[in-house]
Coordinates of C-alpha atoms in Angstrom, one line a residue:
Chain H
M1 CA -137.0 30.3 63.1
K2 CA -134.9 27.8 61.3
Q3 CA -134.7 24.1 61.9
V4 CA -131.8 21.8 60.8
T5 CA -131.5 18.1 61.2
I6 CA -128.1 16.3 61.5
L7 CA -128.3 12.8 59.9
S8 CA -126.1 10.1 58.5
G9 CA -127.9 7.1 57.1
K10 CA -125.3 4.8 58.5
G11 CA -125.0 4.9 62.3
G12 CA -121.9 5.9 64.3
T13 CA -120.4 8.3 61.7
G14 CA -120.3 11.2 64.2
K15 CA -123.7 12.8 64.0
T16 CA -123.9 13.5 67.8
S17 CA -120.3 14.7 68.0
V18 CA -121.0 17.2 65.3
A19 CA -124.3 18.2 66.8
G20 CA -122.7 18.7 70.3
S21 CA -120.0 20.9 68.8
F22 CA -122.5 22.9 66.7
A23 CA -124.6 23.4 69.9
A24 CA -121.6 24.9 71.6
L25 CA -120.7 27.1 68.6
A26 CA -124.2 28.4 67.8
D27 CA -125.6 31.5 69.4
Q28 CA -128.1 30.2 72.0
P29 CA -129.8 27.5 69.9
I30 CA -132.6 25.1 70.9
L31 CA -131.4 21.5 70.9
A32 CA -133.5 18.5 70.0
D33 CA -132.2 14.9 70.3
C34 CA -134.4 12.8 68.0
D35 CA -132.5 9.6 68.2
V36 CA -135.0 8.5 70.9
D37 CA -134.0 4.8 71.1
A38 CA -130.2 5.3 71.2
S39 CA -129.9 8.9 72.4
N40 CA -126.5 10.2 73.1
L41 CA -126.5 14.0 72.9
H42 CA -127.4 14.3 76.6
L43 CA -124.1 12.5 77.4
I44 CA -122.1 15.5 76.2
L45 CA -124.5 18.4 76.9
N46 CA -125.5 17.2 80.5
P47 CA -129.1 18.6 80.5
D48 CA -130.7 19.6 83.7
V49 CA -134.3 18.2 83.3
K50 CA -137.0 20.7 84.1
E51 CA -140.1 18.9 83.0
T52 CA -140.9 15.2 82.2
M53 CA -143.9 14.0 80.3
A54 CA -145.1 10.4 79.7
F55 CA -145.4 9.5 76.0
K56 CA -148.3 7.2 75.2
G57 CA -147.9 5.2 72.0
L58 CA -150.5 3.0 70.5
N59 CA -152.8 1.1 72.9
L60 CA -152.3 -2.5 73.8
A61 CA -155.1 -5.1 73.5
E62 CA -155.6 -7.4 76.5
I63 CA -158.0 -10.3 76.6
D64 CA -160.1 -10.7 79.7
P65 CA -160.0 -14.5 80.4
E66 CA -163.2 -14.2 82.5
K67 CA -165.2 -13.1 79.5
C68 CA -163.3 -14.9 76.7
T69 CA -165.3 -17.8 75.1
K70 CA -162.2 -19.0 73.2
C71 CA -163.9 -18.7 69.8
G72 CA -160.5 -17.9 68.2
L73 CA -161.9 -15.1 65.9
C74 CA -159.3 -12.5 67.2
E75 CA -156.4 -14.8 66.4
R76 CA -157.7 -15.3 62.9
L77 CA -158.2 -11.6 62.3
C78 CA -154.9 -10.4 63.8
R79 CA -152.5 -9.7 61.0
F80 CA -149.5 -9.1 63.3
N81 CA -149.5 -12.7 64.6
A82 CA -149.9 -11.2 68.1
I83 CA -152.6 -13.5 69.5
H84 CA -151.8 -17.1 70.6
D85 CA -153.8 -19.3 72.9
Y86 CA -156.3 -16.5 73.7
E87 CA -153.5 -14.2 74.9
V88 CA -152.1 -11.1 73.4
D89 CA -148.3 -11.0 72.9
S90 CA -147.4 -7.4 73.8
I91 CA -144.3 -7.5 71.7
H92 CA -146.1 -8.0 68.5
C93 CA -149.4 -6.1 69.2
E94 CA -149.4 -3.0 67.0
G95 CA -152.5 -1.5 68.7
C96 CA -154.7 -1.7 65.6
K97 CA -157.9 -2.4 67.6
V98 CA -159.2 -5.0 65.1
C99 CA -159.6 -7.7 67.8
V100 CA -161.2 -5.2 70.2
V101 CA -164.0 -4.2 67.9
N102 CA -164.6 -7.7 66.4
C103 CA -164.8 -9.7 69.6
P104 CA -168.3 -11.0 69.8
V105 CA -168.4 -10.9 73.6
E106 CA -166.4 -7.7 74.2
A107 CA -163.8 -9.5 76.1
I108 CA -160.8 -7.5 74.8
N109 CA -159.7 -4.3 76.6
F110 CA -157.7 -1.6 74.8
N111 CA -155.3 -0.1 77.3
E112 CA -153.1 2.9 77.1
R113 CA -149.4 2.1 77.0
V114 CA -146.6 4.4 78.1
C115 CA -143.9 3.9 75.5
G116 CA -141.4 6.4 76.7
H117 CA -140.8 9.8 78.3
A118 CA -140.1 13.3 76.8
Y119 CA -138.0 15.8 78.7
L120 CA -137.6 19.6 78.6
S121 CA -134.2 20.6 79.9
E122 CA -131.7 23.3 80.3
T123 CA -128.1 23.0 79.1
K124 CA -125.1 25.3 79.2
Y125 CA -125.6 25.9 75.5
G126 CA -129.4 26.4 75.4
P127 CA -132.7 24.7 76.1
M128 CA -133.0 21.1 75.1
S129 CA -135.8 18.8 74.1
H130 CA -135.1 15.1 74.3
A131 CA -136.7 11.7 75.1
R132 CA -136.2 8.1 76.0
L133 CA -138.2 5.4 74.3
I134 CA -138.7 2.4 76.7
P135 CA -136.4 -0.2 75.1
G136 CA -138.2 -2.4 72.6
M137 CA -141.2 -0.2 72.3
E138 CA -142.8 1.0 69.0
N139 CA -143.6 4.3 67.7
S140 CA -140.3 6.0 67.8
G141 CA -141.6 8.1 65.0
K142 CA -144.4 9.5 67.1
L143 CA -142.0 10.2 70.0
V144 CA -139.7 12.0 67.6
T145 CA -142.6 14.2 66.5
L146 CA -143.3 15.0 70.2
V147 CA -139.6 16.0 70.7
R148 CA -139.8 18.2 67.6
Q149 CA -143.0 19.9 68.9
N150 CA -141.5 20.5 72.3
A151 CA -138.4 22.0 70.7
V152 CA -140.6 24.5 68.7
K153 CA -142.4 25.4 71.9
L154 CA -139.1 26.0 73.7
A155 CA -137.9 28.2 70.8
E156 CA -141.1 30.2 70.8
E157 CA -140.9 30.7 74.6
A158 CA -137.3 31.7 74.6
G159 CA -137.5 33.7 71.3
R160 CA -134.7 31.6 69.7
E161 CA -134.0 31.5 66.0
L162 CA -132.3 28.1 65.5
I163 CA -133.3 24.5 66.3
L164 CA -130.5 22.0 65.9
V165 CA -131.9 18.5 65.6
D166 CA -129.7 15.4 66.2
G167 CA -131.3 12.8 64.1
P168 CA -131.5 9.0 64.2
P169 CA -129.6 6.6 61.8
G170 CA -131.4 4.9 58.9
I171 CA -134.0 6.2 56.5
G172 CA -137.3 4.8 58.1
C173 CA -140.0 6.1 60.3
P174 CA -138.0 8.0 63.0
V175 CA -135.8 9.7 60.3
I176 CA -138.8 10.7 58.3
A177 CA -140.4 12.2 61.5
S178 CA -137.1 14.1 62.2
L179 CA -137.3 15.8 58.7
S180 CA -140.8 17.2 58.6
N181 CA -140.7 21.0 58.1
V182 CA -137.0 21.4 58.5
D183 CA -135.1 24.0 56.5
A184 CA -132.0 21.9 55.8
A185 CA -130.3 18.7 56.7
V186 CA -126.6 17.9 57.3
A187 CA -125.5 14.4 56.4
V188 CA -122.4 13.2 58.3
V189 CA -120.5 10.6 56.4
E190 CA -117.3 8.6 56.8
P191 CA -115.3 7.8 53.7
T192 CA -116.1 4.1 53.6
L193 CA -117.9 2.1 50.9
S194 CA -120.7 1.4 53.4
G195 CA -120.9 5.1 54.4
I196 CA -121.1 6.2 50.8
H197 CA -123.8 3.5 50.0
D198 CA -125.9 4.8 53.0
L199 CA -125.3 8.4 52.2
K200 CA -126.7 8.0 48.7
R201 CA -129.9 6.4 50.1
L202 CA -130.2 9.2 52.7
L203 CA -129.7 11.9 50.0
Q204 CA -132.5 10.2 47.9
L205 CA -134.7 10.5 51.0
L206 CA -133.9 14.2 51.4
E207 CA -134.8 14.7 47.7
H208 CA -138.0 12.8 48.1
F209 CA -139.1 15.1 51.0
E210 CA -137.6 18.2 49.3
V211 CA -135.2 18.9 52.2
L212 CA -132.1 21.0 51.3
P213 CA -129.0 18.7 51.7
S214 CA -125.5 19.4 52.8
V215 CA -122.6 17.0 53.7
I216 CA -119.8 16.8 56.3
V217 CA -117.1 14.2 55.8
N218 CA -115.9 12.8 59.1
K219 CA -112.5 11.0 59.5
Y220 CA -111.9 12.1 55.9
D221 CA -108.2 11.1 56.1
L222 CA -109.2 7.4 56.7
N223 CA -109.4 6.8 52.9
S224 CA -108.6 9.7 50.6
N225 CA -109.9 8.0 47.5
N226 CA -113.3 7.6 49.0
T227 CA -113.3 11.2 50.3
E228 CA -112.5 12.3 46.8
S229 CA -115.4 10.3 45.4
I230 CA -117.8 11.8 47.9
R231 CA -116.6 15.3 47.0
V232 CA -117.0 14.6 43.3
F233 CA -120.4 13.0 43.8
C234 CA -121.6 16.1 45.8
E235 CA -120.2 18.5 43.2
E236 CA -122.0 16.7 40.4
N237 CA -125.2 16.8 42.4
E238 CA -124.7 20.4 43.6
I239 CA -124.7 19.4 47.3
P240 CA -122.4 21.6 49.4
V241 CA -119.7 19.9 51.4
L242 CA -119.5 22.0 54.6
G243 CA -116.3 20.5 56.0
L244 CA -113.8 17.7 56.2
I245 CA -113.1 16.6 59.8
P246 CA -109.8 14.7 60.3
F247 CA -109.5 11.6 62.5
D248 CA -108.6 13.0 66.0
E249 CA -108.5 11.0 69.2
N250 CA -109.6 14.1 71.1
V251 CA -113.1 13.4 69.9
T252 CA -113.3 10.2 72.0
K253 CA -111.5 11.9 74.9
A254 CA -114.0 14.7 74.9
M255 CA -116.8 12.2 74.9
V256 CA -115.3 10.5 78.0
Q257 CA -115.1 13.9 79.6
A258 CA -118.8 14.5 78.7
E259 CA -118.0 17.6 76.6
P260 CA -118.3 18.7 73.0
V261 CA -114.8 18.4 71.4
V262 CA -114.7 22.1 70.5
V263 CA -115.0 22.9 74.3
Y264 CA -112.7 20.1 75.5
S265 CA -109.8 20.8 73.1
P266 CA -110.6 24.0 71.1
D267 CA -107.4 23.9 69.1
S268 CA -107.3 20.2 68.2
P269 CA -107.5 19.3 64.5
A270 CA -111.1 18.1 64.7
S271 CA -112.2 21.2 66.6
L272 CA -110.6 23.6 64.1
A273 CA -112.3 21.7 61.2
L274 CA -115.6 21.7 63.1
K275 CA -115.3 25.5 63.6
E276 CA -114.7 25.9 59.8
A277 CA -117.7 23.7 59.1
W278 CA -119.8 25.7 61.4
K279 CA -118.9 28.9 59.6
E280 CA -119.8 27.3 56.2
F281 CA -123.0 26.0 57.7
S282 CA -124.0 29.4 59.1
S283 CA -123.5 31.1 55.7
F284 CA -125.2 28.1 53.9
L285 CA -128.2 28.7 56.2
D286 CA -127.9 32.4 56.1
L287 CA -127.9 32.6 59.9
Chain L
M1 CA -128.7 -22.1 65.2
K2 CA -129.5 -18.4 64.7
I3 CA -127.0 -15.8 66.0
V4 CA -127.9 -12.1 65.9
V5 CA -125.2 -9.6 65.8
A6 CA -126.6 -6.4 67.2
S7 CA -125.3 -3.2 69.0
G8 CA -127.7 -0.4 70.0
K9 CA -125.3 2.3 68.8
G10 CA -124.6 2.5 65.1
G11 CA -121.1 2.2 63.6
T12 CA -119.7 -0.1 66.3
G13 CA -118.8 -2.8 63.8
K14 CA -121.9 -5.1 63.7
T15 CA -121.6 -5.8 60.0
S16 CA -117.8 -6.2 60.3
V17 CA -118.1 -8.7 63.1
A18 CA -121.0 -10.5 61.5
V19 CA -119.3 -10.8 58.1
N20 CA -116.0 -11.9 59.5
L21 CA -117.7 -14.4 61.8
A22 CA -119.8 -15.8 59.0
L23 CA -116.8 -16.2 56.7
S24 CA -114.5 -17.7 59.3
V25 CA -116.9 -20.4 60.5
E26 CA -118.5 -21.0 57.0
A27 CA -122.0 -20.2 58.1
E28 CA -124.9 -21.6 56.1
Q29 CA -126.7 -18.3 55.7
Y30 CA -126.3 -14.6 56.3
I31 CA -129.4 -12.5 56.7
D32 CA -129.0 -8.7 56.7
C33 CA -131.8 -7.3 58.8
D34 CA -130.7 -3.7 58.6
V35 CA -133.2 -3.0 55.8
E36 CA -132.9 0.8 56.0
E37 CA -129.2 0.8 55.4
P38 CA -128.0 -2.8 54.4
N39 CA -124.2 -3.1 54.1
A40 CA -123.3 -6.7 54.2
H41 CA -123.5 -7.1 50.4
I42 CA -120.8 -4.5 50.0
F43 CA -118.4 -6.9 51.8
L44 CA -119.8 -10.2 50.5
K45 CA -120.1 -9.2 46.8
P46 CA -122.8 -11.7 46.0
G47 CA -123.2 -13.4 42.6
H48 CA -126.5 -14.6 41.1
K49 CA -129.4 -12.6 42.6
R50 CA -133.1 -13.3 42.8
Q51 CA -135.3 -10.4 43.9
Q52 CA -138.8 -10.3 45.1
P53 CA -141.0 -7.4 46.3
V54 CA -142.2 -6.9 49.8
E55 CA -145.8 -5.8 49.8
L56 CA -148.4 -4.7 52.2
L57 CA -152.1 -4.7 51.6
V58 CA -153.6 -1.2 51.6
P59 CA -157.2 -0.1 51.4
I60 CA -158.8 1.1 48.2
I61 CA -162.1 3.1 48.8
D62 CA -164.8 2.7 46.1
E63 CA -166.3 6.2 46.1
K64 CA -169.4 4.9 44.3
K65 CA -170.3 2.8 47.4
C66 CA -168.8 5.2 50.1
T67 CA -171.3 7.2 52.0
Y68 CA -168.6 9.2 53.8
C69 CA -169.8 8.0 57.2
R70 CA -166.2 8.3 58.5
R71 CA -166.2 5.0 60.4
C72 CA -163.0 3.9 58.8
A73 CA -161.2 7.1 59.6
E74 CA -162.4 7.0 63.2
F75 CA -161.4 3.4 63.5
C76 CA -157.8 3.7 62.0
Q77 CA -155.3 4.0 64.8
Y78 CA -152.6 5.2 62.5
N79 CA -154.4 8.2 61.0
A80 CA -154.0 6.6 57.5
L81 CA -157.6 7.4 56.4
F82 CA -159.1 10.9 56.1
V83 CA -162.7 11.6 55.3
V84 CA -164.0 15.1 55.0
G85 CA -167.2 16.3 53.2
E86 CA -167.4 14.1 50.1
T87 CA -163.7 13.1 50.0
A88 CA -162.1 10.0 51.3
M89 CA -158.4 9.7 51.2
V90 CA -155.9 7.0 52.1
F91 CA -152.3 7.9 53.2
N92 CA -150.5 4.7 52.2
E93 CA -147.3 5.4 54.0
L94 CA -149.1 5.5 57.4
C95 CA -151.0 2.3 56.8
H96 CA -149.9 -0.7 58.9
S97 CA -152.1 -3.1 56.9
C98 CA -154.3 -4.3 59.8
G99 CA -157.3 -4.7 57.6
G100 CA -159.6 -3.0 60.2
C101 CA -161.1 -0.4 57.9
K102 CA -162.4 -3.0 55.5
L103 CA -164.0 -4.8 58.4
V104 CA -165.7 -1.8 59.9
C105 CA -167.0 -0.3 56.6
P106 CA -170.8 -0.8 56.6
E107 CA -171.1 -0.4 52.8
G108 CA -168.5 -2.9 51.7
A109 CA -166.8 0.0 50.0
I110 CA -163.2 -1.0 51.0
T111 CA -161.1 -3.5 49.2
E112 CA -157.4 -4.1 49.6
E113 CA -154.6 -4.2 47.1
P114 CA -150.9 -5.0 47.5
R115 CA -148.5 -2.1 47.5
Q116 CA -144.7 -2.5 47.4
I117 CA -142.7 -1.1 50.3
G118 CA -139.4 -2.8 49.7
T119 CA -137.4 -5.6 48.0
I120 CA -135.6 -8.6 49.3
T121 CA -132.7 -10.2 47.5
V122 CA -131.7 -13.8 47.8
S123 CA -128.2 -14.4 46.6
E124 CA -125.0 -16.4 47.2
S125 CA -121.5 -15.5 48.3
S126 CA -118.6 -17.8 49.1
G127 CA -120.9 -20.8 49.2
M128 CA -123.1 -19.1 51.7
S129 CA -126.7 -17.9 51.1
L130 CA -127.0 -14.2 51.5
V131 CA -130.4 -12.6 52.1
Y132 CA -130.9 -8.8 52.4
G133 CA -133.8 -6.4 52.3
E134 CA -134.1 -2.8 51.2
L135 CA -136.9 -0.6 52.4
N136 CA -137.9 1.7 49.6
V137 CA -136.7 5.3 50.1
G138 CA -139.6 7.3 51.6
E139 CA -141.2 4.4 53.2
A140 CA -141.6 4.4 57.0
L141 CA -142.2 0.7 58.1
A142 CA -139.0 -1.4 58.3
V143 CA -140.5 -4.2 60.3
P144 CA -142.5 -5.9 57.5
V145 CA -139.3 -6.0 55.4
I146 CA -137.3 -7.4 58.3
A147 CA -140.0 -10.1 58.7
A148 CA -139.7 -10.9 55.0
V149 CA -135.9 -11.4 55.1
K150 CA -136.2 -13.5 58.2
G151 CA -138.8 -15.6 56.4
Q152 CA -136.1 -16.7 54.0
A153 CA -134.2 -18.5 56.8
V154 CA -133.0 -22.0 55.9
D155 CA -134.2 -24.8 58.2
E156 CA -130.8 -26.1 59.2
G157 CA -127.2 -24.9 59.8
L158 CA -125.8 -21.8 61.2
I159 CA -127.5 -18.5 60.3
I160 CA -126.0 -15.1 61.1
L161 CA -128.4 -12.2 61.4
D162 CA -127.1 -8.6 61.1
A163 CA -129.4 -6.2 63.1
A164 CA -130.2 -2.5 62.6
P165 CA -128.9 -0.1 65.2
G166 CA -131.2 1.2 68.0
S167 CA -133.4 -0.5 70.6
A168 CA -136.9 -0.1 69.0
C169 CA -139.1 -2.4 67.0
P170 CA -136.5 -3.3 64.3
L171 CA -134.3 -4.8 67.0
V172 CA -137.2 -6.7 68.6
E173 CA -138.3 -8.1 65.2
T174 CA -134.7 -9.2 64.4
V175 CA -133.9 -10.8 67.8
H176 CA -137.3 -12.5 68.3
G177 CA -137.1 -16.3 68.0
T178 CA -133.3 -16.5 67.7
D179 CA -130.8 -18.5 69.8
F180 CA -128.1 -16.0 70.8
C181 CA -127.3 -12.3 70.5
L182 CA -123.8 -11.0 70.1
M183 CA -123.7 -7.4 71.1
V184 CA -120.9 -5.4 69.4
T185 CA -120.0 -2.2 71.3
E186 CA -117.3 0.3 71.6
P187 CA -115.7 1.2 75.0
T188 CA -117.0 4.8 75.1
P189 CA -119.8 6.5 77.0
F190 CA -122.0 6.5 73.8
G191 CA -121.3 2.8 73.3
L192 CA -122.1 2.0 76.9
H193 CA -125.4 4.0 76.9
D194 CA -126.7 2.2 73.8
L195 CA -125.5 -1.2 75.0
E196 CA -127.5 -0.7 78.2
V197 CA -130.7 -0.1 76.3
A198 CA -130.2 -2.8 73.7
T199 CA -129.4 -5.4 76.4
E200 CA -132.7 -4.6 78.1
V201 CA -134.5 -5.5 74.8
V202 CA -132.6 -8.8 74.5
E203 CA -133.3 -9.7 78.1
Q204 CA -137.0 -9.1 77.7
L205 CA -136.9 -11.5 74.7
T206 CA -135.0 -14.0 76.9
V207 CA -132.2 -14.6 74.4
P208 CA -128.8 -15.3 75.9
M209 CA -126.1 -12.8 75.0
G210 CA -122.4 -12.0 75.0
V211 CA -120.4 -8.9 74.1
V212 CA -117.7 -8.1 71.5
V213 CA -115.8 -5.0 72.4
N214 CA -114.6 -3.3 69.2
F215 CA -112.1 -0.5 69.0
A216 CA -110.7 -1.7 72.3
G217 CA -108.1 0.7 73.7
I218 CA -110.0 3.9 73.0
G219 CA -112.4 5.5 75.5
D220 CA -112.9 4.3 79.1
R221 CA -113.7 1.3 81.2
G222 CA -117.5 1.8 81.5
V223 CA -118.5 -1.0 79.1
Y224 CA -116.3 -3.5 81.0
E225 CA -117.7 -2.5 84.4
F226 CA -121.3 -2.8 83.0
C227 CA -120.7 -6.3 81.6
E228 CA -119.1 -7.4 84.9
R229 CA -122.0 -6.0 86.9
K230 CA -124.6 -7.6 84.7
G231 CA -122.8 -10.9 84.3
I232 CA -122.6 -10.6 80.5
P233 CA -119.5 -12.3 79.2
I234 CA -117.1 -10.4 77.0
L235 CA -116.4 -12.9 74.3
M236 CA -113.9 -11.0 72.1
E237 CA -112.0 -7.8 72.0
I238 CA -110.9 -6.3 68.7
P239 CA -108.3 -3.5 69.1
Y240 CA -108.6 -0.2 67.4
D241 CA -106.3 -0.8 64.5
R242 CA -105.9 1.5 61.5
R243 CA -105.4 -1.5 59.2
I244 CA -108.8 -2.9 60.1
A245 CA -110.4 0.5 59.6
E246 CA -108.8 0.9 56.1
L247 CA -109.8 -2.6 55.0
Y248 CA -113.3 -1.8 56.2
S249 CA -113.4 1.5 54.2
R250 CA -112.6 -0.5 51.0
G251 CA -115.3 -3.1 51.7
V252 CA -112.8 -5.9 52.5
P253 CA -113.6 -8.3 55.4
F254 CA -110.4 -8.0 57.6
T255 CA -110.1 -11.7 58.1
A256 CA -109.3 -12.0 54.3
E257 CA -106.0 -10.3 55.0
M258 CA -105.5 -10.8 58.7
T259 CA -106.0 -14.5 58.5
E260 CA -105.0 -15.1 62.1
W261 CA -108.4 -13.8 63.2
R262 CA -110.2 -16.7 61.6
A263 CA -109.3 -19.0 64.4
R264 CA -110.4 -16.5 67.0
F265 CA -113.9 -16.2 65.3
T266 CA -114.0 -20.0 65.3
E267 CA -113.3 -20.1 69.0
L268 CA -116.0 -17.4 69.5
L269 CA -118.6 -19.6 67.8
A270 CA -117.5 -22.6 70.0
T271 CA -118.1 -20.5 73.1
V272 CA -121.5 -19.3 71.9
E273 CA -122.5 -22.9 71.2
T274 CA -121.8 -23.9 74.8
M275 CA -123.8 -20.9 76.0
V276 CA -126.8 -21.8 73.8
K277 CA -126.9 -25.4 75.2

């Protein structure tokens, strides 16, 4: 079984549009949407949810006013500035338990907190693992790990060989969770100075975790100088460029119709380029 | 006054709106809170820079005193400590720096020392203070670096904060304690979905908000219908314009060349000011 994560560093460069099209082009893959706090893949793959599970993140401290003697020790010990006037601020509480175990009168409860839900679904293109973090909650990294575990389970049950992971933007905790034990990563970049800056940080992250990198340039015709500098940079660093996708308004039209662009308009310029990129990607991964 | 520019979905033009707003209204300070992928400095090209590390305290276990009782490992909610046989290990990247292990150790075998997870840069651009943070590559915890850049906020004047995408803890940390949130979105199903989740966070934090629709003209009407239903005012529309996209690709704030937009950003600020009062 192979696992590949589609990432970008910078948000909004077309990760999900690429992932959706690859889902349609692959031979019965397993799909995993790991952008759990701004997930979009379901909007073009229309999953039929078969199973829902609650995701419990870190616990939440809660002070029992009946027992509290207002000694103030918990507030002094809390490093997250989450206790004021003998009350826990649930937004800042990181569930560390320091207040709970140090309260001299055992007035602090440590309650489970549901932070989101994970789903196992069916799509036209293959089984899908996805999730929704309750807005504002922590622990998106842990929920990403759950989505990844569910995807492996689906792959084993269905005997599938490829897991396509749609990753989150950035380089922090959810991205790191979306990269553990993957065989390769695809970085989708737009030819802008911001995009290049963020791509370089992402590629450093892939190197740090020893993940095999590859690159797709989206809207490559927006700035040909920048596209060229990405190409040169990748060549110097021996990173394969799998494809150059042109700007094509069919990509947005397909999104509005809730379909991958390669399904919505198979002969559009973006679709043709995505099919080429998929071929490159398949041989790169030796599928 | 502190105005956050946020979005939910990445790539909708947060930094573009924040930079052009800040330049048009001559803001006092710009704080880039997207510490995973900061971009504002690419547009603002700051001069003199002063850098300082962002550090977290992490435990150091003195194996001479440690009796391998495992209390620290059992206590740690983040699985950052591992004790097996006569080995005690700390996984620094998982540590949230709560200090609990040191408190529960019966032998006094745990001390703490600072460990760098990122850097903040304080600089100047066009007479404006620019602060940005960078999470070190390979580090997981963005929130302490966001708290550090916010800690540089000046006491008076207009501060523009540029948020990270998403609707999780980085957005909460950025928006908390600010006066207004400007949500930048694109009129597509992806833009709508992520706007919905991000507005839920801002509502919980009881910060007033308004929407900027970027790339207007593409996609569908979903974002407009959502804003109408929720009573969230649309304060500006920026059309999809190849010229803006090209300027962006070169790291040029579009108001530098399309100067007619400066007055519109000034009007936008005036509207926000009435909504904050």
